[in-house]
Short mmCIF file of C-alpha atoms and ligand atoms in Angstrom, two decimals:
data_model
loop_
_atom_site.label_atom_id
_atom_site.label_comp_id
_atom_site.label_asym_id
_atom_site.label_seq_id
_atom_site.Cartn_x
_atom_site.Cartn_y
_atom_site.Cartn_z
CA MET A 1 73.68 26.20 -55.53
CA LYS A 2 71.21 26.32 -52.67
CA ARG A 3 69.68 29.72 -52.50
CA SER A 4 70.31 30.02 -48.77
CA SER A 5 74.10 29.75 -49.23
CA ALA A 6 74.31 32.80 -51.53
CA PRO A 7 74.74 35.44 -48.77
CA LEU A 8 77.45 33.36 -47.14
CA ILE A 9 79.37 33.04 -50.39
CA MET A 10 78.95 36.77 -50.95
CA ALA A 11 80.26 37.55 -47.46
CA ILE A 12 83.27 35.25 -47.91
CA THR A 13 84.07 36.83 -51.28
CA VAL A 14 83.94 40.35 -49.83
CA ALA A 15 86.13 39.30 -46.88
CA ALA A 16 88.66 37.64 -49.22
CA LEU A 17 88.88 40.76 -51.41
CA GLY A 18 89.32 42.88 -48.28
CA LEU A 19 92.15 40.69 -47.02
CA TYR A 20 93.81 40.78 -50.45
CA TRP A 21 93.63 44.59 -50.45
CA LEU A 22 95.01 44.76 -46.90
CA TYR A 23 97.88 42.44 -47.77
CA TYR A 24 98.97 44.40 -50.81
CA SER A 25 98.55 47.72 -49.02
CA PHE A 26 100.26 46.98 -45.76
CA ALA A 27 102.25 43.78 -45.93
CA THR A 28 104.41 44.91 -48.83
CA PRO A 29 105.51 48.36 -47.68
CA TYR A 30 108.55 48.46 -49.88
CA THR A 31 106.70 48.44 -53.10
CA PRO A 32 108.47 51.56 -54.37
CA GLN A 33 105.32 53.25 -55.60
CA THR A 34 102.97 52.81 -52.66
CA THR A 35 100.96 55.67 -51.22
CA PHE A 36 100.59 53.81 -47.92
CA PHE A 37 103.96 54.84 -46.53
CA PRO A 38 104.07 58.61 -47.00
CA THR A 39 107.31 60.38 -46.12
CA THR A 40 106.35 64.05 -46.49
CA ASP A 41 103.90 66.41 -44.79
CA PHE A 42 101.86 66.68 -47.98
CA ALA A 43 101.74 62.94 -48.66
CA ARG A 44 100.83 62.21 -45.05
CA SER A 45 98.00 64.72 -44.85
CA THR A 46 96.60 63.41 -48.15
CA HIS A 47 96.91 59.87 -46.81
CA GLU A 48 95.05 60.83 -43.62
CA VAL A 49 92.13 62.18 -45.63
CA TYR A 50 92.16 58.99 -47.69
CA ILE A 51 92.15 56.74 -44.61
CA PHE A 52 89.43 58.82 -42.91
CA VAL A 53 87.18 58.67 -45.97
CA ASN A 54 87.76 54.95 -46.44
CA LEU A 55 87.17 54.03 -42.79
CA LEU A 56 83.95 56.02 -42.83
CA LEU A 57 82.83 54.31 -46.03
CA LEU A 58 83.91 50.94 -44.67
CA ALA A 59 81.70 51.48 -41.61
CA ILE A 60 78.73 52.35 -43.83
CA PHE A 61 79.45 49.36 -46.06
CA VAL A 62 79.52 46.99 -43.08
CA LEU A 63 76.27 48.45 -41.68
CA VAL A 64 74.40 48.25 -44.99
CA GLU A 65 75.71 44.85 -46.06
CA GLY A 66 75.26 43.49 -42.51
CA ALA A 67 71.64 44.63 -42.48
CA LEU A 68 71.11 43.15 -45.93
CA ILE A 69 72.61 39.79 -45.00
CA TRP A 70 70.60 39.71 -41.74
CA VAL A 71 67.36 40.42 -43.61
CA LEU A 72 68.16 37.79 -46.23
CA PHE A 73 68.54 35.15 -43.53
CA ARG A 74 65.84 36.36 -41.15
CA PHE A 75 63.07 36.52 -43.72
CA ARG A 76 63.99 33.78 -46.16
CA LYS A 77 61.12 32.03 -47.86
CA GLU A 78 62.20 28.56 -46.66
CA ASP A 79 61.30 29.56 -43.08
CA ALA A 80 57.72 30.53 -43.92
CA ARG A 81 55.09 27.98 -42.94
CA PRO A 82 51.85 27.40 -44.87
CA GLY A 83 49.14 29.60 -43.42
CA ASP A 84 51.49 32.29 -42.09
CA PRO A 85 49.81 35.69 -42.47
CA LEU A 86 51.10 38.05 -45.15
CA PRO A 87 53.19 40.87 -43.57
CA GLU A 88 51.66 44.33 -43.56
CA GLN A 89 51.91 45.77 -47.11
CA VAL A 90 53.20 49.38 -47.10
CA HIS A 91 54.34 51.92 -49.67
CA GLY A 92 56.90 54.63 -48.78
CA ASN A 93 57.95 55.92 -45.38
CA THR A 94 58.37 59.67 -45.05
CA LYS A 95 60.36 59.51 -41.82
CA ILE A 96 62.89 57.01 -43.21
CA GLU A 97 63.22 58.88 -46.52
CA VAL A 98 63.78 62.26 -44.86
CA GLY A 99 66.18 60.62 -42.40
CA LEU A 100 68.23 59.03 -45.20
CA THR A 101 68.37 62.30 -47.14
CA VAL A 102 69.55 64.25 -44.09
CA ALA A 103 72.09 61.55 -43.14
CA THR A 104 73.50 61.47 -46.67
CA THR A 105 73.80 65.27 -46.77
CA LEU A 106 75.61 65.29 -43.43
CA LEU A 107 77.91 62.56 -44.68
CA VAL A 108 78.83 64.59 -47.77
CA ILE A 109 79.61 67.58 -45.53
CA VAL A 110 81.80 65.38 -43.31
CA LEU A 111 83.73 64.28 -46.43
CA PHE A 112 83.81 67.80 -47.89
CA VAL A 113 85.42 69.62 -44.95
CA PRO A 114 88.69 67.67 -44.61
CA SER A 115 89.02 67.53 -48.42
CA CYS A 116 88.76 71.34 -48.62
CA GLN A 117 91.24 71.76 -45.77
CA GLN A 118 93.70 69.53 -47.62
CA ILE A 119 93.26 71.48 -50.87
CA GLN A 120 93.80 74.74 -48.98
CA PHE A 121 96.96 73.32 -47.40
CA MET A 122 98.50 72.15 -50.65
CA GLN A 123 97.56 75.25 -52.65
CA THR A 124 99.35 77.58 -50.24
CA LYS A 125 102.91 78.12 -51.47
CA PRO A 126 105.46 77.54 -48.70
CA ASP A 127 108.11 80.13 -47.90
CA ASP A 128 111.72 79.42 -48.66
CA ALA A 129 111.01 76.40 -50.85
CA LEU A 130 113.66 74.79 -52.99
CA VAL A 131 112.18 75.30 -56.46
CA ILE A 132 112.62 72.63 -59.12
CA GLU A 133 111.23 73.34 -62.56
CA VAL A 134 110.01 70.09 -64.10
CA THR A 135 109.41 69.80 -67.84
CA GLY A 136 107.68 66.68 -69.06
CA LYS A 137 108.88 65.41 -72.45
CA GLN A 138 108.06 62.39 -74.56
CA TRP A 139 109.36 60.35 -72.67
CA TRP A 140 111.63 61.77 -70.02
CA TRP A 141 111.84 64.58 -67.48
CA GLU A 142 114.02 67.67 -67.40
CA PHE A 143 114.74 69.18 -63.99
CA TYR A 144 116.07 72.71 -63.56
CA LEU A 145 117.07 74.10 -60.17
CA PRO A 146 117.17 77.92 -60.46
CA GLU A 147 118.81 78.27 -57.05
CA HIS A 148 121.88 76.43 -58.30
CA ASP A 149 121.40 77.17 -62.02
CA LEU A 150 121.54 73.44 -62.59
CA VAL A 151 119.96 71.23 -65.24
CA THR A 152 119.59 67.49 -64.92
CA ALA A 153 117.26 64.77 -66.19
CA ASN A 154 115.07 62.01 -64.81
CA GLU A 155 116.80 61.89 -61.43
CA VAL A 156 117.12 64.76 -58.99
CA HIS A 157 118.26 65.13 -55.40
CA VAL A 158 116.50 67.16 -52.67
CA PRO A 159 117.34 67.76 -49.01
CA THR A 160 115.29 66.76 -45.98
CA GLY A 161 113.68 69.38 -43.76
CA ARG A 162 113.01 72.03 -46.39
CA PRO A 163 109.92 72.41 -48.55
CA VAL A 164 110.50 71.48 -52.18
CA ARG A 165 108.24 73.01 -54.79
CA PHE A 166 108.05 71.34 -58.18
CA ASP A 167 106.88 73.78 -60.85
CA LEU A 168 105.37 71.62 -63.56
CA THR A 169 105.05 72.21 -67.28
CA SER A 170 105.46 70.37 -70.58
CA THR A 171 106.76 71.13 -74.06
CA ASP A 172 104.70 68.58 -75.97
CA VAL A 173 101.65 66.81 -74.53
CA ILE A 174 100.14 66.47 -71.06
CA HIS A 175 102.16 64.38 -68.63
CA ALA A 176 101.62 63.96 -64.88
CA PHE A 177 104.20 64.17 -62.14
CA TRP A 178 103.69 61.54 -59.48
CA ILE A 179 106.01 60.21 -56.82
CA PRO A 180 103.57 58.35 -54.57
CA ARG A 181 105.54 58.31 -51.32
CA LEU A 182 106.30 62.03 -51.62
CA GLY A 183 102.74 62.91 -52.63
CA GLY A 184 100.90 63.51 -55.80
CA LYS A 185 99.80 63.81 -58.42
CA ARG A 186 99.60 66.79 -60.77
CA ASP A 187 99.56 67.30 -64.52
CA ASN A 188 102.33 68.86 -66.58
CA VAL A 189 100.35 70.89 -69.08
CA PRO A 190 101.95 72.58 -72.12
CA GLY A 191 101.83 76.39 -71.93
CA ARG A 192 100.96 76.43 -68.25
CA THR A 193 102.80 76.04 -64.96
CA GLN A 194 101.28 74.37 -61.92
CA PHE A 195 103.02 73.47 -58.71
CA ILE A 196 103.10 70.73 -56.15
CA TRP A 197 105.10 70.93 -52.96
CA MET A 198 106.11 68.84 -49.98
CA THR A 199 108.73 68.68 -47.24
CA PRO A 200 110.76 65.46 -47.51
CA GLU A 201 111.51 63.92 -44.13
CA GLU A 202 113.28 60.60 -44.70
CA PRO A 203 116.43 60.19 -46.77
CA GLY A 204 115.99 57.52 -49.41
CA ILE A 205 115.21 56.80 -53.02
CA TYR A 206 111.69 57.60 -54.20
CA ASP A 207 110.44 56.46 -57.57
CA GLY A 208 107.61 57.88 -59.57
CA GLN A 209 105.91 57.46 -62.88
CA CYS A 210 104.23 59.65 -65.46
CA ALA A 211 100.57 59.31 -64.58
CA GLU A 212 98.86 60.74 -67.67
CA TYR A 213 98.77 58.82 -70.92
CA CYS A 214 101.17 60.66 -73.23
CA GLY A 215 101.89 58.38 -76.15
CA SER A 216 103.37 55.02 -76.98
CA SER A 217 106.09 55.05 -74.32
CA HIS A 218 104.02 56.58 -71.53
CA ALA A 219 104.65 53.52 -69.37
CA LEU A 220 108.42 53.99 -69.84
CA MET A 221 108.56 57.48 -68.35
CA SER A 222 109.71 57.13 -64.77
CA MET A 223 111.45 59.61 -62.53
CA ARG A 224 113.48 59.25 -59.36
CA VAL A 225 113.91 61.68 -56.47
CA VAL A 226 116.76 60.99 -54.08
CA VAL A 227 116.13 62.55 -50.67
CA ASP A 228 119.44 63.41 -48.99
CA THR A 229 120.46 64.81 -45.66
CA PRO A 230 121.28 68.51 -46.09
CA GLU A 231 125.01 67.65 -46.06
CA ASP A 232 124.66 64.98 -48.74
CA TYR A 233 122.50 67.32 -50.77
CA ALA A 234 125.16 70.04 -50.66
CA ALA A 235 127.71 67.45 -51.78
CA TRP A 236 125.48 66.41 -54.67
CA VAL A 237 125.06 70.03 -55.82
CA ALA A 238 128.82 70.57 -55.57
CA GLN A 239 129.44 67.46 -57.64
CA GLN A 240 126.91 68.50 -60.30
CA LYS A 241 128.41 71.99 -60.50
CA ALA A 242 132.04 70.89 -60.35
CA PRO A 243 133.94 72.19 -63.35
CA SER A 244 135.15 69.54 -65.69
CA ASN A 245 136.32 69.48 -69.26
CA PRO A 246 134.41 66.66 -70.92
CA ALA A 247 135.60 67.84 -74.32
CA ALA A 248 139.17 67.03 -73.35
CA MET A 249 138.38 63.46 -72.37
CA SER A 250 139.41 60.60 -74.58
CA ASN A 251 136.47 59.38 -76.64
CA PHE A 252 134.89 62.85 -76.85
CA ALA A 253 135.73 62.81 -80.55
CA SER A 254 133.67 59.64 -81.00
CA PHE A 255 130.77 61.21 -79.12
CA ALA A 256 130.90 64.33 -81.28
CA SER A 257 131.31 62.56 -84.59
CA ALA A 258 128.48 60.12 -83.84
CA GLY A 259 126.14 63.13 -83.83
CA CYS A 260 125.12 62.83 -80.18
CA LEU A 261 125.69 66.55 -79.58
CA THR A 262 122.80 67.36 -81.90
CA CYS A 263 120.32 66.42 -79.19
CA HIS A 264 122.39 66.16 -75.99
CA THR A 265 125.09 68.16 -74.32
CA THR A 266 127.88 66.94 -72.09
CA LEU A 267 129.53 70.31 -71.73
CA VAL A 268 127.32 72.49 -69.52
CA ASN A 269 124.40 71.86 -67.21
CA ASP A 270 123.24 75.40 -66.53
CA GLY A 271 120.19 77.36 -67.63
CA THR A 272 121.69 78.11 -71.05
CA VAL A 273 121.00 74.58 -72.24
CA ARG A 274 117.44 73.96 -71.20
CA ASN A 275 114.91 72.26 -73.43
CA MET A 276 117.28 70.32 -75.63
CA LEU A 277 115.83 67.44 -77.61
CA GLY A 278 117.46 64.85 -75.34
CA PRO A 279 118.50 64.74 -71.68
CA ASN A 280 121.50 66.72 -70.45
CA LEU A 281 124.34 64.23 -70.05
CA THR A 282 126.91 66.49 -68.37
CA LYS A 283 127.00 64.37 -65.19
CA VAL A 284 125.14 61.35 -66.48
CA ALA A 285 127.39 58.85 -64.68
CA THR A 286 126.20 60.17 -61.32
CA ARG A 287 122.66 58.92 -61.96
CA THR A 288 121.53 55.45 -60.96
CA GLN A 289 119.43 54.79 -64.05
CA ILE A 290 119.20 55.88 -67.67
CA ALA A 291 116.44 56.37 -70.24
CA ALA A 292 113.95 57.63 -67.63
CA GLY A 293 114.25 54.74 -65.24
CA ILE A 294 114.08 51.81 -67.62
CA LEU A 295 117.72 50.64 -67.62
CA PRO A 296 120.47 50.54 -65.01
CA ASN A 297 123.23 53.07 -65.48
CA ASP A 298 126.12 50.72 -66.13
CA SER A 299 128.09 49.65 -69.18
CA ASP A 300 125.61 46.95 -70.17
CA GLY A 301 122.57 49.20 -69.76
CA MET A 302 124.19 52.03 -71.69
CA THR A 303 125.38 49.71 -74.47
CA THR A 304 122.03 48.09 -75.12
CA TRP A 305 120.31 51.49 -74.99
CA ILE A 306 122.62 53.07 -77.56
CA GLN A 307 122.44 50.02 -79.81
CA ASN A 308 118.66 49.92 -79.89
CA PRO A 309 116.73 52.72 -78.21
CA GLN A 310 113.58 51.88 -80.17
CA TYR A 311 113.54 48.37 -78.71
CA HIS A 312 113.65 49.75 -75.18
CA LYS A 313 111.46 52.79 -75.75
CA PRO A 314 109.23 52.66 -78.85
CA SER A 315 108.95 55.97 -80.73
CA ALA A 316 111.58 57.66 -78.58
CA LYS A 317 113.08 60.68 -80.35
CA MET A 318 116.45 58.96 -80.16
CA ASP A 319 116.71 56.93 -83.35
CA ILE A 320 114.13 58.35 -85.72
CA PRO A 321 112.21 55.56 -87.49
CA ALA A 322 113.99 54.60 -90.69
CA ALA A 323 111.13 55.80 -92.88
CA GLN A 324 111.86 59.38 -91.84
CA CYS A 325 115.48 59.21 -92.95
CA THR A 326 115.86 60.47 -96.47
CA GLY A 327 118.01 59.03 -99.19
CA GLU A 328 121.31 57.26 -99.04
CA GLY A 329 124.35 59.46 -98.78
CA GLU A 330 125.26 61.20 -95.54
CA PRO A 331 122.34 60.69 -93.15
CA ASP A 332 120.94 63.22 -90.76
CA PRO A 333 122.87 62.94 -87.49
CA CYS A 334 119.85 61.65 -85.62
CA CYS A 335 119.34 58.96 -88.25
CA ARG A 336 122.84 57.73 -88.02
CA MET A 337 121.82 55.16 -85.50
CA ILE A 338 119.56 53.40 -88.00
CA GLY A 339 121.19 50.21 -89.20
CA ILE A 340 123.54 50.50 -86.32
CA GLY A 341 125.90 47.92 -87.78
CA ASN A 342 126.69 50.24 -90.66
CA CYS A 343 126.96 53.52 -88.84
CA LEU A 344 128.14 52.84 -85.29
CA SER A 345 130.53 49.97 -85.00
CA GLU A 346 130.71 47.98 -81.81
CA GLU A 347 134.00 49.69 -81.18
CA THR A 348 132.38 53.11 -81.48
CA VAL A 349 129.55 52.13 -79.13
CA ALA A 350 132.13 50.95 -76.61
CA GLN A 351 133.89 54.31 -76.88
CA LEU A 352 130.60 56.19 -76.35
CA VAL A 353 129.76 54.07 -73.32
CA SER A 354 133.20 54.53 -71.88
CA TYR A 355 132.93 58.29 -72.38
CA LEU A 356 129.49 58.53 -70.79
CA GLN A 357 130.46 56.36 -67.83
CA ASP A 358 133.26 58.81 -67.08
CA LEU A 359 130.94 61.85 -66.89
CA LYS A 360 130.73 62.39 -63.15
CU1 CUA B 401 104.42 61.25 -69.90
CU2 CUA B 401 102.69 59.68 -69.62
#
């Protein structure tokens, strides 16, 4: 490669990377987990700080790289003629060094002020927030809404126009709650409660993902927030709280005898049944997905999940690895799913799926 073409290649590479970044940031707005299309006050104000910082840094980058490229071309060795005098040889320049130090300090202050304002904004608890207590679990999310005394899992609805405060904790390891278009992200730390809040503005479906490595199925720990109009939200709460008698439904006997009630409940979704080993299934058929966002909530998704949870979510507490099941005889209820052909016939699985699909 000719030495003189190096700056050009460098400039083209930088421009290509910039275009690639722009395309994936702006031309694909419906990537579910983008931060570029915020839909809450919190997400937007964070985004504005982000854009401000990046535009400022982009301007500095262009200035510095532009000066560098100009110097590389202007003073290249190929242009020097024999006999040209040597430029003046200098060491250090107090004015330039002081100037750079002052400019850098001012720049840090310019970055510091809006960042502090944003932190102040998001650390002030809003009045009249809808509180949702979020417990991270390996590898799913429990949601509890004290205002309605309502427990659900992995998918929760919120209304527009009212601040929602997620109170975050964990019962095992550190997880992180992150729904990019609503704003984020914050850790769920065992033994401690932190909060994050925002005011949803646009009805829609917003997906998020655990953002702190938490074990083998960390990548399979999604959550979904459905933002409703206030009317739709009221209807959702009414549906979740509607009395039903799941124990009287056909196929409940199969569900009970398969041992599912050891870790799940289908009977109540109030504060008396928080922190069970598995998600609350009282109204499971009203959710759009199962297993923390990794399978669709339909007969096929439910069937393949029950038949082989370990295939879909390695090390999930559902289906304890065979090595932990002791002896022959009558297995522990949670181990019953091992060797599914022996313990849960296809007919039984079909009955369980049918039962669960009716829970709405
Ligand atoms: Cu939970 Cu990563």
